[in-house]
Short mmCIF file of C-alpha atoms in Angstrom, two decimals:
data_model
loop_
_atom_site.label_atom_id
_atom_site.label_comp_id
_atom_site.label_asym_id
_atom_site.label_seq_id
_atom_site.Cartn_x
_atom_site.Cartn_y
_atom_site.Cartn_z
CA MET A 1 5.29 7.14 -17.94
CA ARG A 2 7.68 9.84 -17.45
CA ASP A 3 10.46 8.95 -16.20
CA ILE A 4 11.03 10.05 -12.38
CA THR A 5 13.73 8.76 -10.65
CA HIS A 6 16.05 11.61 -10.95
CA LYS A 7 13.21 14.00 -8.42
CA ILE A 8 13.84 13.86 -4.68
CA SER A 9 11.70 13.70 -2.41
CA THR A 10 10.43 17.33 -0.67
CA LEU A 11 6.72 18.34 0.86
CA ARG A 12 4.50 18.87 -1.77
CA THR A 13 0.92 20.58 -1.16
CA ALA A 14 -2.33 21.53 -3.63
CA LEU A 15 -4.97 22.93 -3.22
CA ALA A 16 -7.86 23.08 -5.40
CA HIS A 17 -11.36 23.86 -5.87
CA ALA A 18 -15.28 23.19 -8.21
CA VAL A 19 -18.38 24.87 -7.65
CA ILE A 20 -22.10 23.06 -8.49
CA TYR A 21 -24.56 25.45 -9.09
CA ILE A 22 -28.11 24.77 -7.58
CA THR A 23 -31.04 27.05 -7.25
CA GLU A 24 -31.42 28.83 -3.85
CA LEU A 25 -34.82 26.73 -2.99
CA THR A 26 -32.34 23.41 -2.92
CA ALA A 27 -29.88 25.20 -0.85
CA VAL A 28 -32.97 25.53 1.78
CA LYS A 29 -33.72 21.78 1.81
CA ILE A 30 -30.08 20.90 2.24
CA GLN A 31 -29.47 23.13 5.26
CA ARG A 32 -33.35 21.88 6.40
CA ASP A 33 -31.81 18.03 5.82
CA GLU A 34 -34.71 17.48 3.73
CA LEU A 35 -33.22 15.38 1.52
CA PRO A 36 -34.24 11.80 -0.12
CA LYS A 37 -30.33 10.11 0.61
CA GLY A 38 -30.25 11.81 3.48
CA ASN A 39 -26.37 13.37 4.72
CA LEU A 40 -24.99 15.43 1.72
CA PHE A 41 -21.44 16.29 2.49
CA ASP A 42 -19.85 13.38 4.86
CA VAL A 43 -20.69 11.47 2.06
CA ALA A 44 -19.56 13.61 -0.42
CA ARG A 45 -16.27 13.73 1.46
CA ALA A 46 -15.88 10.18 1.58
CA ALA A 47 -16.61 10.10 -2.42
CA ALA A 48 -13.52 12.85 -2.47
CA PHE A 49 -10.97 10.59 -0.65
CA LEU A 50 -11.89 7.79 -2.83
CA GLY A 51 -11.43 9.16 -5.42
CA ALA A 52 -8.59 10.58 -4.63
CA LYS A 53 -6.68 7.17 -3.85
CA ALA A 54 -8.21 6.11 -7.19
CA THR A 55 -6.62 8.86 -9.41
CA PRO A 56 -3.11 6.56 -10.80
CA GLN A 57 -6.45 3.99 -11.69
CA LEU A 58 -8.33 6.81 -14.10
CA LEU A 59 -5.27 8.37 -15.36
CA PRO A 60 -2.56 6.37 -17.53
CA HIS A 61 0.48 8.65 -16.97
CA CYS A 62 -0.53 9.85 -13.04
CA HIS A 63 2.28 8.63 -10.77
CA PRO A 64 0.86 6.74 -7.60
CA VAL A 65 2.08 9.05 -4.61
CA ASN A 66 1.72 8.67 -0.85
CA ILE A 67 -1.48 11.34 0.21
CA ASP A 68 -0.30 12.53 3.55
CA ALA A 69 -2.79 14.58 4.39
CA MET A 70 -6.40 15.38 2.81
CA GLN A 71 -8.89 18.10 3.86
CA VAL A 72 -12.40 18.40 2.23
CA ASP A 73 -14.06 21.36 2.92
CA PHE A 74 -18.22 22.78 1.57
CA GLU A 75 -19.47 26.28 1.90
CA TYR A 76 -22.72 28.17 0.85
CA ILE A 77 -22.06 30.56 -1.83
CA TYR A 78 -23.93 33.01 -3.82
CA SER A 79 -23.61 35.04 -6.67
CA SER A 80 -23.50 38.44 -4.47
CA SER A 81 -21.38 36.99 -2.00
CA HIS A 82 -18.77 35.67 -4.38
CA PRO A 83 -19.21 37.21 -7.88
CA ASP A 84 -15.99 35.36 -8.78
CA PHE A 85 -17.79 32.41 -9.27
CA PHE A 86 -20.25 32.81 -10.88
CA THR A 87 -21.40 34.09 -14.74
CA GLU A 88 -24.58 35.36 -15.77
CA LEU A 89 -26.01 32.18 -17.12
CA GLN A 90 -25.36 29.77 -14.45
CA LEU A 91 -27.51 29.48 -10.66
CA SER A 92 -27.35 32.27 -8.63
CA ALA A 93 -26.24 30.10 -5.64
CA GLY A 94 -23.91 26.99 -5.43
CA ILE A 95 -21.67 25.06 -3.07
CA LEU A 96 -17.61 25.49 -3.37
CA ILE A 97 -15.97 22.53 -3.05
CA THR A 98 -12.11 22.89 -1.52
CA VAL A 99 -9.98 20.48 -1.75
CA SER A 100 -6.45 21.15 0.23
CA ALA A 101 -3.58 18.15 0.32
CA LYS A 102 0.00 16.77 1.05
CA SER A 103 2.63 14.54 0.15
CA ILE A 104 6.24 14.31 0.50
CA GLY A 105 7.68 12.40 -3.04
CA ARG A 106 9.27 13.00 -6.41
CA THR A 107 6.20 13.84 -7.88
CA GLY A 108 3.29 16.29 -6.97
CA ILE A 109 -0.19 16.29 -5.67
CA GLU A 110 -2.37 18.53 -8.05
CA MET A 111 -4.13 15.52 -9.42
CA GLU A 112 -5.11 13.80 -6.83
CA THR A 113 -6.41 16.71 -5.40
CA LEU A 114 -8.19 17.96 -8.44
CA THR A 115 -10.30 14.04 -8.58
CA ALA A 116 -11.18 14.66 -5.36
CA ALA A 117 -12.57 17.83 -5.89
CA SER A 118 -14.12 16.73 -9.39
CA ILE A 119 -15.94 12.78 -7.44
CA ALA A 120 -17.12 15.16 -4.81
CA ALA A 121 -18.74 17.35 -7.47
CA LEU A 122 -20.75 14.31 -8.89
CA GLU A 123 -20.93 12.62 -5.64
CA LEU A 124 -22.96 15.84 -4.50
CA TYR A 125 -24.52 15.84 -8.02
CA ASP A 126 -25.95 12.25 -8.09
CA MET A 127 -26.97 12.68 -4.37
CA LEU A 128 -29.16 16.42 -4.90
CA LYS A 129 -30.77 15.28 -8.39
CA PRO A 130 -33.57 13.49 -7.41
CA VAL A 131 -34.40 17.50 -6.04
CA ASP A 132 -33.49 19.66 -8.51
CA ASN A 133 -33.24 19.71 -11.93
CA GLN A 134 -31.03 22.57 -12.82
CA LEU A 135 -27.69 21.25 -11.32
CA GLU A 136 -24.93 22.35 -13.00
CA ILE A 137 -21.20 21.63 -12.24
CA GLY A 138 -18.09 24.16 -12.88
CA HIS A 139 -14.52 25.94 -11.59
CA ILE A 140 -13.05 22.82 -11.62
CA ARG A 141 -9.45 24.27 -10.90
CA LEU A 142 -6.05 23.92 -9.64
CA ALA A 143 -5.91 27.11 -7.34
CA ASN A 144 -2.77 26.62 -5.58
CA LYS A 145 0.44 24.20 -5.97
CA THR A 146 4.09 23.97 -3.96
CA GLY A 147 6.97 21.73 -3.87
CA GLY A 148 9.07 20.45 -6.52
CA LYS A 149 9.71 22.93 -9.93
CA SER A 150 7.31 25.70 -8.42
CA ASP A 151 9.69 25.65 -5.81
CA HIS A 152 12.46 25.85 -7.85
CA ASN A 153 12.18 29.47 -8.69
CA ARG A 154 12.43 30.92 -5.61
CA PHE A 155 16.28 29.42 -5.27
CA LEU A 156 17.20 30.29 -8.98
CA ALA A 157 20.23 32.37 -9.00
CA PRO A 158 20.73 33.81 -12.85
CA LEU A 159 23.54 36.75 -11.02
CA ALA A 160 25.32 33.87 -8.96
CA THR A 161 28.49 33.24 -10.85
CA CYS A 162 30.70 29.99 -10.73
CA ALA A 163 33.25 28.35 -11.50
CA ILE A 164 34.40 24.61 -12.36
CA LEU A 165 37.66 22.91 -11.28
CA VAL A 166 38.55 18.93 -13.01
CA CYS A 167 40.61 17.25 -11.27
CA SER A 168 42.41 14.52 -13.04
CA ASP A 169 45.38 13.51 -14.21
CA ALA A 170 44.49 11.59 -17.71
CA THR A 171 42.87 14.44 -18.17
CA ALA A 172 45.06 16.89 -17.25
CA ASN A 173 47.64 14.67 -19.57
CA GLY A 174 45.36 15.08 -22.21
CA GLN A 175 45.01 11.00 -21.95
CA ARG A 176 41.13 11.47 -21.48
CA GLN A 177 38.73 13.83 -22.30
CA ASP A 178 36.30 15.53 -19.82
CA ASN A 179 32.77 14.97 -19.40
CA SER A 180 31.85 15.43 -15.64
CA GLY A 181 32.83 19.03 -16.21
CA ARG A 182 31.08 19.81 -19.23
CA LYS A 183 27.70 18.28 -17.21
CA ILE A 184 28.43 20.74 -14.11
CA GLU A 185 28.05 23.07 -16.29
CA GLU A 186 25.47 22.35 -19.02
CA ILE A 187 23.08 21.97 -15.45
CA LEU A 188 24.22 24.71 -14.42
CA LEU A 189 23.39 27.04 -17.38
CA THR A 190 20.35 25.70 -16.98
CA THR A 191 19.77 27.40 -13.73
CA GLY A 192 20.85 30.65 -15.25
CA THR A 193 24.04 31.02 -13.37
CA GLN A 194 27.32 32.51 -15.21
CA VAL A 195 29.98 29.81 -15.00
CA LEU A 196 33.05 32.20 -15.35
CA ASP A 197 35.93 30.33 -15.83
CA TYR A 198 36.83 26.25 -15.94
CA GLN A 199 40.38 24.69 -15.47
CA ILE A 200 41.23 21.24 -15.50
CA VAL A 201 44.69 20.37 -13.45
CA ALA A 202 46.42 17.86 -12.25
CA ASP A 203 45.27 15.16 -8.95
CA GLU A 204 47.89 17.50 -7.01
CA LYS A 205 47.21 19.91 -3.36
CA PRO A 206 49.00 22.27 -4.71
CA ARG A 207 47.75 23.08 -7.98
CA ILE A 208 44.39 22.48 -7.10
CA GLN A 209 44.25 24.87 -3.62
CA GLN A 210 45.87 27.10 -6.23
CA ALA A 211 43.04 27.93 -8.11
CA ILE A 212 40.47 27.91 -5.53
CA LYS A 213 41.76 30.21 -4.11
CA THR A 214 42.24 32.42 -7.10
CA TRP A 215 38.36 32.05 -7.51
CA VAL A 216 38.05 32.50 -4.59
CA ASP A 217 39.84 36.05 -4.52
CA ARG A 218 37.60 37.17 -7.58
CA ASP A 219 34.56 36.71 -5.24
CA ILE A 220 33.55 34.29 -7.71
CA GLN A 221 30.07 32.55 -5.13
CA PHE A 222 29.99 29.20 -6.31
CA VAL A 223 33.41 26.81 -7.14
CA PHE A 224 31.99 23.12 -8.56
CA THR A 225 34.76 20.39 -8.42
CA THR A 226 34.92 17.00 -10.19
CA GLY A 227 37.34 13.82 -9.41
CA GLY A 228 39.58 12.98 -6.37
CA THR A 229 36.29 12.46 -4.21
CA GLY A 230 37.00 8.76 -4.10
CA LEU A 231 39.47 6.28 -2.55
CA GLY A 232 42.20 6.05 -4.49
CA PRO A 233 46.16 6.98 -4.26
CA ARG A 234 45.95 10.00 -6.61
CA ASP A 235 42.67 11.29 -4.85
CA VAL A 236 43.36 14.16 -2.77
CA THR A 237 40.84 16.88 -3.51
CA VAL A 238 39.01 16.40 -0.24
CA GLU A 239 42.21 17.30 1.13
CA ALA A 240 42.72 19.66 -0.57
CA VAL A 241 39.76 21.76 -0.06
CA SER A 242 39.58 20.25 3.38
CA GLU A 243 42.42 22.88 4.16
CA LEU A 244 41.33 26.06 3.23
CA VAL A 245 37.34 25.65 4.37
CA ASP A 246 36.16 27.54 6.95
CA LYS A 247 33.01 26.93 7.88
CA ARG A 248 31.98 23.07 6.72
CA ALA A 249 28.73 22.44 5.16
CA ASP A 250 27.99 18.62 5.93
CA GLY A 251 24.06 18.76 4.93
CA ILE A 252 25.27 19.34 1.02
CA VAL A 253 27.15 16.21 1.40
CA GLU A 254 24.48 14.24 3.46
CA ALA A 255 21.38 14.96 0.69
CA MET A 256 23.94 13.73 -2.47
CA ARG A 257 25.24 11.13 -0.49
CA GLY A 258 21.26 10.09 0.12
CA HIS A 259 20.36 10.73 -3.42
CA GLY A 260 23.03 8.79 -4.61
CA GLN A 261 22.53 5.60 -2.38
CA GLN A 262 18.91 5.23 -3.55
CA ARG A 263 20.32 5.44 -7.53
CA THR A 264 23.71 3.11 -6.35
CA PRO A 265 25.36 1.33 -3.38
CA LEU A 266 28.68 3.03 -4.57
CA ALA A 267 27.82 5.74 -3.98
CA MET A 268 28.96 5.16 -0.09
CA MET A 269 32.14 5.40 -1.17
CA SER A 270 32.14 9.31 -2.11
CA ARG A 271 34.28 11.18 0.57
CA SER A 272 33.09 15.08 -0.67
CA VAL A 273 33.09 17.76 1.37
CA ALA A 274 31.06 20.99 1.10
CA GLY A 275 31.90 24.28 2.85
CA THR A 276 32.73 28.21 2.63
CA ILE A 277 36.27 29.87 1.80
CA GLY A 278 35.91 33.28 2.47
CA ASN A 279 32.52 34.41 0.60
CA SER A 280 32.52 31.53 -1.89
CA LEU A 281 30.85 28.10 -1.25
CA ILE A 282 32.34 25.45 -2.67
CA VAL A 283 31.17 21.74 -3.36
CA THR A 284 33.48 18.51 -4.44
CA LEU A 285 31.63 16.22 -6.68
CA PRO A 286 32.36 12.34 -7.96
CA GLY A 287 35.22 12.20 -10.61
CA SER A 288 31.70 10.59 -13.14
CA THR A 289 29.45 12.19 -15.52
CA ASN A 290 26.19 9.94 -13.96
CA GLY A 291 27.74 11.18 -10.16
CA VAL A 292 27.75 14.95 -10.84
CA LYS A 293 24.53 14.82 -12.30
CA GLU A 294 22.63 12.87 -9.25
CA CYS A 295 24.84 15.04 -7.01
CA LEU A 296 23.16 18.25 -8.55
CA GLU A 297 20.22 16.96 -8.70
CA ALA A 298 19.65 16.85 -5.03
CA ILE A 299 21.22 19.55 -4.01
CA LEU A 300 20.10 22.27 -7.07
CA PRO A 301 18.71 25.37 -7.49
CA ALA A 302 18.22 25.13 -3.15
CA LEU A 303 21.97 24.97 -3.00
CA PHE A 304 22.09 28.78 -4.83
CA HIS A 305 20.11 30.13 -1.47
CA ALA A 306 23.44 29.28 0.09
CA ARG A 307 25.19 33.01 -0.78
CA LYS A 308 22.28 34.83 1.17
CA MET A 309 23.24 32.81 4.19
CA ILE A 310 27.14 33.31 3.82
CA MET A 311 26.67 37.40 3.24
CA GLY A 312 24.95 37.37 6.59
CA GLY A 313 21.11 37.39 5.71
CA GLY A 314 18.75 34.61 7.21
CA HIS A 315 16.48 31.58 5.38
#
């Protein structure tokens, strides 16, 4: 199964449709409650719920998800009133099945929703086959989904400008190659942002502050530092940045630490800080490559929405 451990939990929704095509005479029998197998829609709704819950057992690569809400609705449709659901080869009447669902988790709920719609259609087929030998199932499709990657596009900021500051004595002295700063750059580029500058400085407050002030004066929108967030005697990045910050954004730090804590207990040692300096947003990240990767997974691309707020816009 695909690895989804790097994903964050978000609210995810899905809306799916399916249609069972019937004769108009069958529609009349349903409405008059003249079916030999009794109530139609309550049974089909229950079957849809069971199908949704069984999705991981039916589809080998489908991760189990929490189904936090699901609604199944049925509607009579006709070629005259819903032409988009009919072709010349299909009957002129049908039952439209609509399934909507919500889940808070790391992966989407669209497959559960589609399975529910499909199973509901099959249950209707089974209950209607004694009275209609022209039944046909079709138009099974996902109408909408939100959450996860589906929402990323509204946060992506292709015009956003960024700078990266590596804070490390060893790297500044040439004793160690920088990996964490390059990882930040790699991840930022995948979001479409522009990385305008990248620097390496020793763990000294004046040098850290000078680099950041220069970028703020250039109106670089987002500044990311790596290193100096731990408890060591030379870890001064947090202190250097805190002295410059105008408004703290503690929620950003909480999101990073919470995401990291689910993966390693060592995340609690990070003293990261985030906030605005002028019109720029600065985020201090750990010094490890894996640490910066996990932190950025937690806050990107939603972080880019901060620019709109900084410039006076709302949510």
